[in-house]
Protein backbone atom coordinates (compact mmCIF):
# COMPACT_ATOMS: atom_id res chain seq x y z
CA UNK A 1 0.00 0.00 0.00
CA UNK A 2 1.32 3.43 -0.94
CA UNK A 3 0.95 6.35 1.45
CA UNK A 4 -1.48 8.00 -0.99
CA UNK A 5 -3.75 4.91 -1.15
CA UNK A 6 -6.91 4.91 0.92
CA UNK A 7 -8.18 1.93 2.88
CA UNK A 8 -11.59 0.36 2.55
CA UNK A 9 -13.45 -0.68 5.66
CA UNK A 10 -16.13 -3.36 5.98
CA UNK A 11 -14.75 -5.41 3.05
CA UNK A 12 -15.57 -9.10 3.40
CA UNK A 13 -12.46 -11.29 3.53
CA UNK A 14 -12.96 -15.05 3.67
CA UNK A 15 -11.27 -18.43 3.70
CA UNK A 16 -12.34 -20.14 0.47
CA UNK A 17 -12.50 -23.73 1.75
CA UNK A 18 -13.51 -25.36 -1.53
CA UNK A 19 -11.55 -22.90 -3.69
CA UNK A 20 -14.53 -22.10 -5.91
CA UNK A 21 -14.23 -18.29 -5.68
CA UNK A 22 -17.65 -17.83 -4.03
CA UNK A 23 -18.31 -17.02 -0.39
CA UNK A 24 -20.50 -19.63 1.26
CA UNK A 25 -22.03 -19.62 4.73
CA UNK A 26 -19.77 -22.43 6.01
CA UNK A 27 -16.63 -20.40 5.21
CA UNK A 28 -14.88 -18.27 7.82
CA UNK A 29 -15.40 -14.55 7.04
CA UNK A 30 -14.24 -11.33 8.66
CA UNK A 31 -14.58 -7.67 7.66
CA UNK A 32 -11.80 -5.14 7.35
CA UNK A 33 -11.55 -2.47 10.03
CA UNK A 34 -11.45 1.29 9.42
CA UNK A 35 -7.79 1.00 8.39
CA UNK A 36 -8.43 -1.86 5.96
CA UNK A 37 -6.86 -4.46 8.26
CA UNK A 38 -8.26 -7.90 8.93
CA UNK A 39 -7.37 -11.02 10.89
CA UNK A 40 -8.70 -14.52 11.33
CA UNK A 41 -8.60 -15.83 14.88
CA UNK A 42 -7.90 -19.40 15.91
CA UNK A 43 -6.96 -20.94 12.58
CA UNK A 44 -5.38 -24.34 12.93
CA UNK A 45 -2.03 -24.93 11.27
CA UNK A 46 -2.53 -25.50 7.54
CA UNK A 47 -2.85 -23.99 4.09
CA UNK A 48 -5.69 -21.62 3.26
CA UNK A 49 -6.98 -19.67 0.28
CA UNK A 50 -7.89 -16.09 1.26
CA UNK A 51 -10.26 -14.08 -0.95
CA UNK A 52 -12.36 -10.92 -0.77
CA UNK A 53 -15.81 -9.93 -1.93
CA UNK A 54 -15.32 -6.73 -3.95
CA UNK A 55 -17.42 -3.92 -2.50
CA UNK A 56 -20.18 -2.47 -4.65
CA UNK A 57 -18.71 -0.02 -7.15
CA UNK A 58 -15.19 -1.51 -6.98
CA UNK A 59 -13.21 -4.00 -9.04
CA UNK A 60 -10.47 -6.20 -7.58
CA UNK A 61 -7.16 -5.61 -9.40
CA UNK A 62 -4.70 -7.31 -7.09
CA UNK A 63 -3.43 -9.83 -6.52
CA UNK A 64 -3.75 -10.82 -10.16
CA UNK A 65 -4.85 -14.33 -9.15
CA UNK A 66 -7.67 -12.84 -7.07
CA UNK A 67 -6.53 -14.66 -3.93
CA UNK A 68 -3.65 -15.52 -1.64
CA UNK A 69 -2.69 -19.09 -0.75
CA UNK A 70 -1.10 -18.97 2.68
CA UNK A 71 0.38 -21.53 5.04
CA UNK A 72 0.32 -20.87 8.75
CA UNK A 73 1.77 -22.77 11.67
CA UNK A 74 0.14 -23.03 15.07
CA UNK A 75 -0.28 -19.47 16.36
CA UNK A 76 1.23 -18.16 13.12
CA UNK A 77 0.80 -14.68 11.73
CA UNK A 78 0.82 -13.64 8.07
CA UNK A 79 1.01 -10.00 7.08
CA UNK A 80 1.18 -8.06 3.85
CA UNK A 81 -1.90 -9.59 2.25
CA UNK A 82 -3.07 -6.50 0.44
CA UNK A 83 -6.08 -6.66 -1.84
CA UNK A 84 -6.22 -3.77 -4.30
CA UNK A 85 -9.32 -2.24 -5.88
CA UNK A 86 -10.22 0.43 -8.38
CA UNK A 87 -13.56 2.15 -8.75
CA UNK A 88 -15.58 0.31 -11.36
PDB file of C-alpha atoms in Angstrom:
ATOM      1  CA  UNK A   1       0.000   0.000   0.000  1.00  0.00           C
ATOM      2  CA  UNK A   2       1.318   3.432  -0.943  1.00  0.00           C
ATOM      3  CA  UNK A   3       0.947   6.350   1.454  1.00  0.00           C
ATOM      4  CA  UNK A   4      -1.478   8.003  -0.988  1.00  0.00           C
ATOM      5  CA  UNK A   5      -3.748   4.912  -1.147  1.00  0.00           C
ATOM      6  CA  UNK A   6      -6.908   4.907   0.919  1.00  0.00           C
ATOM      7  CA  UNK A   7      -8.178   1.930   2.880  1.00  0.00           C
ATOM      8  CA  UNK A   8     -11.590   0.357   2.546  1.00  0.00           C
ATOM      9  CA  UNK A   9     -13.453  -0.683   5.662  1.00  0.00           C
ATOM     10  CA  UNK A  10     -16.127  -3.361   5.976  1.00  0.00           C
ATOM     11  CA  UNK A  11     -14.751  -5.405   3.047  1.00  0.00           C
ATOM     12  CA  UNK A  12     -15.572  -9.102   3.399  1.00  0.00           C
ATOM     13  CA  UNK A  13     -12.464 -11.294   3.534  1.00  0.00           C
ATOM     14  CA  UNK A  14     -12.965 -15.047   3.672  1.00  0.00           C
ATOM     15  CA  UNK A  15     -11.267 -18.434   3.705  1.00  0.00           C
ATOM     16  CA  UNK A  16     -12.339 -20.142   0.474  1.00  0.00           C
ATOM     17  CA  UNK A  17     -12.495 -23.729   1.755  1.00  0.00           C
ATOM     18  CA  UNK A  18     -13.507 -25.357  -1.533  1.00  0.00           C
ATOM     19  CA  UNK A  19     -11.547 -22.895  -3.689  1.00  0.00           C
ATOM     20  CA  UNK A  20     -14.527 -22.101  -5.912  1.00  0.00           C
ATOM     21  CA  UNK A  21     -14.232 -18.295  -5.678  1.00  0.00           C
ATOM     22  CA  UNK A  22     -17.650 -17.834  -4.026  1.00  0.00           C
ATOM     23  CA  UNK A  23     -18.311 -17.015  -0.389  1.00  0.00           C
ATOM     24  CA  UNK A  24     -20.501 -19.631   1.260  1.00  0.00           C
ATOM     25  CA  UNK A  25     -22.031 -19.620   4.735  1.00  0.00           C
ATOM     26  CA  UNK A  26     -19.771 -22.429   6.014  1.00  0.00           C
ATOM     27  CA  UNK A  27     -16.629 -20.401   5.211  1.00  0.00           C
ATOM     28  CA  UNK A  28     -14.880 -18.270   7.823  1.00  0.00           C
ATOM     29  CA  UNK A  29     -15.403 -14.549   7.039  1.00  0.00           C
ATOM     30  CA  UNK A  30     -14.241 -11.329   8.664  1.00  0.00           C
ATOM     31  CA  UNK A  31     -14.575  -7.670   7.661  1.00  0.00           C
ATOM     32  CA  UNK A  32     -11.799  -5.138   7.355  1.00  0.00           C
ATOM     33  CA  UNK A  33     -11.552  -2.467  10.030  1.00  0.00           C
ATOM     34  CA  UNK A  34     -11.454   1.291   9.421  1.00  0.00           C
ATOM     35  CA  UNK A  35      -7.785   1.003   8.391  1.00  0.00           C
ATOM     36  CA  UNK A  36      -8.430  -1.859   5.965  1.00  0.00           C
ATOM     37  CA  UNK A  37      -6.864  -4.458   8.260  1.00  0.00           C
ATOM     38  CA  UNK A  38      -8.259  -7.901   8.926  1.00  0.00           C
ATOM     39  CA  UNK A  39      -7.373 -11.020  10.889  1.00  0.00           C
ATOM     40  CA  UNK A  40      -8.705 -14.516  11.325  1.00  0.00           C
ATOM     41  CA  UNK A  41      -8.601 -15.835  14.879  1.00  0.00           C
ATOM     42  CA  UNK A  42      -7.900 -19.398  15.909  1.00  0.00           C
ATOM     43  CA  UNK A  43      -6.959 -20.940  12.583  1.00  0.00           C
ATOM     44  CA  UNK A  44      -5.384 -24.335  12.930  1.00  0.00           C
ATOM     45  CA  UNK A  45      -2.028 -24.930  11.268  1.00  0.00           C
ATOM     46  CA  UNK A  46      -2.527 -25.499   7.543  1.00  0.00           C
ATOM     47  CA  UNK A  47      -2.849 -23.994   4.092  1.00  0.00           C
ATOM     48  CA  UNK A  48      -5.693 -21.618   3.263  1.00  0.00           C
ATOM     49  CA  UNK A  49      -6.982 -19.666   0.281  1.00  0.00           C
ATOM     50  CA  UNK A  50      -7.890 -16.095   1.265  1.00  0.00           C
ATOM     51  CA  UNK A  51     -10.262 -14.077  -0.947  1.00  0.00           C
ATOM     52  CA  UNK A  52     -12.363 -10.921  -0.766  1.00  0.00           C
ATOM     53  CA  UNK A  53     -15.806  -9.929  -1.930  1.00  0.00           C
ATOM     54  CA  UNK A  54     -15.319  -6.734  -3.950  1.00  0.00           C
ATOM     55  CA  UNK A  55     -17.422  -3.916  -2.500  1.00  0.00           C
ATOM     56  CA  UNK A  56     -20.177  -2.471  -4.649  1.00  0.00           C
ATOM     57  CA  UNK A  57     -18.707  -0.019  -7.153  1.00  0.00           C
ATOM     58  CA  UNK A  58     -15.188  -1.511  -6.982  1.00  0.00           C
ATOM     59  CA  UNK A  59     -13.210  -4.001  -9.036  1.00  0.00           C
ATOM     60  CA  UNK A  60     -10.470  -6.200  -7.578  1.00  0.00           C
ATOM     61  CA  UNK A  61      -7.164  -5.614  -9.396  1.00  0.00           C
ATOM     62  CA  UNK A  62      -4.699  -7.310  -7.088  1.00  0.00           C
ATOM     63  CA  UNK A  63      -3.427  -9.825  -6.519  1.00  0.00           C
ATOM     64  CA  UNK A  64      -3.745 -10.818 -10.160  1.00  0.00           C
ATOM     65  CA  UNK A  65      -4.846 -14.328  -9.154  1.00  0.00           C
ATOM     66  CA  UNK A  66      -7.669 -12.837  -7.066  1.00  0.00           C
ATOM     67  CA  UNK A  67      -6.534 -14.659  -3.926  1.00  0.00           C
ATOM     68  CA  UNK A  68      -3.647 -15.523  -1.639  1.00  0.00           C
ATOM     69  CA  UNK A  69      -2.693 -19.090  -0.751  1.00  0.00           C
ATOM     70  CA  UNK A  70      -1.095 -18.970   2.680  1.00  0.00           C
ATOM     71  CA  UNK A  71       0.379 -21.533   5.037  1.00  0.00           C
ATOM     72  CA  UNK A  72       0.318 -20.872   8.752  1.00  0.00           C
ATOM     73  CA  UNK A  73       1.768 -22.772  11.673  1.00  0.00           C
ATOM     74  CA  UNK A  74       0.143 -23.026  15.073  1.00  0.00           C
ATOM     75  CA  UNK A  75      -0.278 -19.466  16.360  1.00  0.00           C
ATOM     76  CA  UNK A  76       1.234 -18.157  13.122  1.00  0.00           C
ATOM     77  CA  UNK A  77       0.798 -14.682  11.727  1.00  0.00           C
ATOM     78  CA  UNK A  78       0.824 -13.638   8.072  1.00  0.00           C
ATOM     79  CA  UNK A  79       1.010 -10.000   7.078  1.00  0.00           C
ATOM     80  CA  UNK A  80       1.180  -8.061   3.847  1.00  0.00           C
ATOM     81  CA  UNK A  81      -1.903  -9.594   2.254  1.00  0.00           C
ATOM     82  CA  UNK A  82      -3.074  -6.503   0.437  1.00  0.00           C
ATOM     83  CA  UNK A  83      -6.078  -6.663  -1.844  1.00  0.00           C
ATOM     84  CA  UNK A  84      -6.221  -3.772  -4.304  1.00  0.00           C
ATOM     85  CA  UNK A  85      -9.324  -2.237  -5.877  1.00  0.00           C
ATOM     86  CA  UNK A  86     -10.219   0.431  -8.377  1.00  0.00           C
ATOM     87  CA  UNK A  87     -13.559   2.147  -8.753  1.00  0.00           C
ATOM     88  CA  UNK A  88     -15.578   0.310 -11.360  1.00  0.00           C
TER      89      UNK A  88
END
